[in-house]
Amino acid sequence: MAGETNLQRLLASMTPQLLPGIYVFATLAPGVAMPDGLDPVMQFREREGLTLIVTEDEAKAAGLAGTFRCRMITLNIHSSLEAVGFLAAITTRLAAAGMGINPVSAFYHDHLFVPAERAEEALAILRQLAAESG
């Protein structure tokens, strides 16, 4: 199942959805086992350790120091992994508002981790971008 590659259609058709919960980024050193009960929404192995995106509550319960309190926005359009410029257009618009974000691409959708206290603002900016692109 191929995803959308046309930038204009991607921007115009995305329907950003703010998901519930507060997330944090945490890390485990190489060789450290994943704590019981932890269900990361994302994990990525780097030579320095395993990066995890987990709920703030899960991190606290596991005794992990989390950083970057954020909310997750899912861009509900099946974007191709080969699409050109989609995240660039989005991150440029959010950067213009002075907002740091951490995007994650998965097979079907792109997800944005935005500062928790600015999540509603990010959602409004994304909806405006979609409207302008339609």
mmCIF file of C-alpha atoms in Angstrom:
data_model
loop_
_atom_site.group_PDB
_atom_site.id
_atom_site.type_symbol
_atom_site.label_atom_id
_atom_site.label_comp_id
_atom_site.label_asym_id
_atom_site.label_seq_id
_atom_site.Cartn_x
_atom_site.Cartn_y
_atom_site.Cartn_z
ATOM 1 C CA MET A 1 0.000 0.000 0.000
ATOM 2 C CA ALA A 2 1.753 3.138 -1.226
ATOM 3 C CA GLY A 3 1.403 6.405 0.626
ATOM 4 C CA GLU A 4 0.842 9.878 -0.799
ATOM 5 C CA THR A 5 3.861 11.619 -2.325
ATOM 6 C CA ASN A 6 2.315 14.820 -3.730
ATOM 7 C CA LEU A 7 3.330 17.623 -1.358
ATOM 8 C CA GLN A 8 0.289 19.821 -2.045
ATOM 9 C CA ARG A 9 -2.118 16.928 -1.414
ATOM 10 C CA LEU A 10 -0.229 15.922 1.719
ATOM 11 C CA LEU A 11 -0.429 19.406 3.200
ATOM 12 C CA ALA A 12 -4.028 20.057 2.174
ATOM 13 C CA SER A 13 -5.326 16.657 3.271
ATOM 14 C CA MET A 14 -3.520 16.179 6.560
ATOM 15 C CA THR A 15 -5.804 16.189 9.554
ATOM 16 C CA PRO A 16 -3.636 16.754 12.616
ATOM 17 C CA GLN A 17 -4.903 15.041 15.756
ATOM 18 C CA LEU A 18 -3.678 15.925 19.235
ATOM 19 C CA LEU A 19 -3.466 12.726 21.252
ATOM 20 C CA PRO A 20 -4.056 12.580 24.998
ATOM 21 C CA GLY A 21 -1.235 12.316 27.487
ATOM 22 C CA ILE A 22 2.121 13.875 28.198
ATOM 23 C CA TYR A 23 5.197 12.193 26.751
ATOM 24 C CA VAL A 24 8.902 12.469 27.544
ATOM 25 C CA PHE A 25 12.108 11.323 25.915
ATOM 26 C CA ALA A 26 14.280 8.994 27.990
ATOM 27 C CA THR A 27 17.339 6.879 27.363
ATOM 28 C CA LEU A 28 18.750 3.569 28.526
ATOM 29 C CA ALA A 29 22.493 2.921 28.397
ATOM 30 C CA PRO A 30 23.692 0.113 26.119
ATOM 31 C CA GLY A 31 23.000 -3.282 27.654
ATOM 32 C CA VAL A 32 20.434 -1.983 30.181
ATOM 33 C CA ALA A 33 17.207 -3.987 30.056
ATOM 34 C CA MET A 34 13.891 -2.316 29.355
ATOM 35 C CA PRO A 35 12.075 -1.836 32.686
ATOM 36 C CA ASP A 36 8.980 -3.974 33.210
ATOM 37 C CA GLY A 37 5.710 -2.281 32.346
ATOM 38 C CA LEU A 38 7.272 0.179 29.932
ATOM 39 C CA ASP A 39 5.463 0.409 26.590
ATOM 40 C CA PRO A 40 7.302 3.002 24.469
ATOM 41 C CA VAL A 41 5.468 4.643 21.598
ATOM 42 C CA MET A 42 8.887 4.792 19.917
ATOM 43 C CA GLN A 43 12.331 3.364 20.517
ATOM 44 C CA PHE A 44 15.487 3.980 18.547
ATOM 45 C CA ARG A 45 18.870 2.398 19.137
ATOM 46 C CA GLU A 46 21.939 4.631 18.908
ATOM 47 C CA ARG A 47 25.478 3.699 19.875
ATOM 48 C CA GLU A 48 25.113 5.845 23.043
ATOM 49 C CA GLY A 49 21.963 4.045 24.174
ATOM 50 C CA LEU A 50 18.318 3.322 23.502
ATOM 51 C CA THR A 51 16.097 6.389 23.085
ATOM 52 C CA LEU A 52 12.528 5.911 24.273
ATOM 53 C CA ILE A 53 9.420 8.046 23.921
ATOM 54 C CA VAL A 54 7.110 7.075 26.768
ATOM 55 C CA THR A 55 4.342 8.649 28.764
ATOM 56 C CA GLU A 56 5.540 10.803 31.603
ATOM 57 C CA ASP A 57 3.752 8.519 34.072
ATOM 58 C CA GLU A 58 5.488 5.411 32.691
ATOM 59 C CA ALA A 59 8.894 7.102 32.915
ATOM 60 C CA LYS A 60 8.305 8.106 36.528
ATOM 61 C CA ALA A 61 7.060 4.636 37.475
ATOM 62 C CA ALA A 62 10.161 3.075 35.890
ATOM 63 C CA GLY A 63 12.500 5.546 37.611
ATOM 64 C CA LEU A 64 13.620 7.050 34.301
ATOM 65 C CA ALA A 65 14.608 10.688 33.965
ATOM 66 C CA GLY A 66 12.510 12.063 31.155
ATOM 67 C CA THR A 67 13.194 15.218 29.213
ATOM 68 C CA PHE A 68 11.162 17.394 26.815
ATOM 69 C CA ARG A 69 7.616 17.235 28.215
ATOM 70 C CA CYS A 70 5.576 17.029 25.042
ATOM 71 C CA ARG A 71 2.312 16.113 23.409
ATOM 72 C CA MET A 72 1.940 13.949 20.329
ATOM 73 C CA ILE A 73 0.212 15.176 17.190
ATOM 74 C CA THR A 74 -0.504 12.566 14.512
ATOM 75 C CA LEU A 75 -0.803 13.833 10.952
ATOM 76 C CA ASN A 76 -3.642 11.640 9.728
ATOM 77 C CA ILE A 77 -2.671 11.112 6.121
ATOM 78 C CA HIS A 78 -0.818 8.083 4.809
ATOM 79 C CA SER A 79 2.383 9.766 3.712
ATOM 80 C CA SER A 80 4.889 7.843 1.652
ATOM 81 C CA LEU A 81 8.260 7.262 3.237
ATOM 82 C CA GLU A 82 9.619 8.732 -0.005
ATOM 83 C CA ALA A 83 7.539 11.935 0.112
ATOM 84 C CA VAL A 84 9.682 15.028 -0.383
ATOM 85 C CA GLY A 85 9.213 18.194 1.661
ATOM 86 C CA PHE A 86 6.231 17.265 3.842
ATOM 87 C CA LEU A 87 7.954 17.429 7.202
ATOM 88 C CA ALA A 88 10.173 20.259 5.970
ATOM 89 C CA ALA A 89 7.113 22.427 5.259
ATOM 90 C CA ILE A 90 5.584 21.571 8.634
ATOM 91 C CA THR A 91 8.712 22.061 10.713
ATOM 92 C CA THR A 92 9.480 25.328 8.899
ATOM 93 C CA ARG A 93 6.033 26.680 9.794
ATOM 94 C CA LEU A 94 6.350 25.636 13.442
ATOM 95 C CA ALA A 95 9.911 26.992 13.604
ATOM 96 C CA ALA A 96 8.612 30.363 12.370
ATOM 97 C CA ALA A 97 6.466 30.376 15.522
ATOM 98 C CA GLY A 98 9.573 29.691 17.619
ATOM 99 C CA MET A 99 8.542 26.140 18.389
ATOM 100 C CA GLY A 100 10.995 23.269 18.677
ATOM 101 C CA ILE A 101 9.523 19.916 17.667
ATOM 102 C CA ASN A 102 10.642 16.340 17.292
ATOM 103 C CA PRO A 103 9.102 14.611 14.262
ATOM 104 C CA VAL A 104 8.896 10.833 13.923
ATOM 105 C CA SER A 105 7.950 9.072 10.711
ATOM 106 C CA ALA A 106 6.307 5.678 10.898
ATOM 107 C CA PHE A 107 5.037 3.474 8.066
ATOM 108 C CA TYR A 108 1.584 5.058 7.739
ATOM 109 C CA HIS A 109 1.802 8.462 9.400
ATOM 110 C CA ASP A 110 4.092 11.183 10.628
ATOM 111 C CA HIS A 111 3.937 12.206 14.270
ATOM 112 C CA LEU A 112 5.090 15.412 15.907
ATOM 113 C CA PHE A 113 6.178 15.749 19.503
ATOM 114 C CA VAL A 114 5.595 19.372 20.458
ATOM 115 C CA PRO A 115 6.134 21.225 23.748
ATOM 116 C CA ALA A 116 3.261 20.246 26.048
ATOM 117 C CA GLU A 117 2.366 23.842 26.880
ATOM 118 C CA ARG A 118 2.196 24.810 23.183
ATOM 119 C CA ALA A 119 0.293 21.800 21.825
ATOM 120 C CA GLU A 120 -2.956 23.635 21.073
ATOM 121 C CA GLU A 121 -1.003 26.404 19.342
ATOM 122 C CA ALA A 122 0.826 23.832 17.204
ATOM 123 C CA LEU A 123 -2.478 22.212 16.279
ATOM 124 C CA ALA A 124 -3.907 25.578 15.182
ATOM 125 C CA ILE A 125 -0.806 26.308 13.069
ATOM 126 C CA LEU A 126 -1.064 22.919 11.360
ATOM 127 C CA ARG A 127 -4.756 23.353 10.629
ATOM 128 C CA GLN A 128 -4.024 26.787 9.141
ATOM 129 C CA LEU A 129 -1.266 25.308 6.962
ATOM 130 C CA ALA A 130 -3.670 22.631 5.693
ATOM 131 C CA ALA A 131 -6.339 25.265 4.925
ATOM 132 C CA GLU A 132 -3.848 27.430 3.020
ATOM 133 C CA SER A 133 -2.699 24.425 0.992
ATOM 134 C CA GLY A 134 -6.205 23.329 -0.056
#
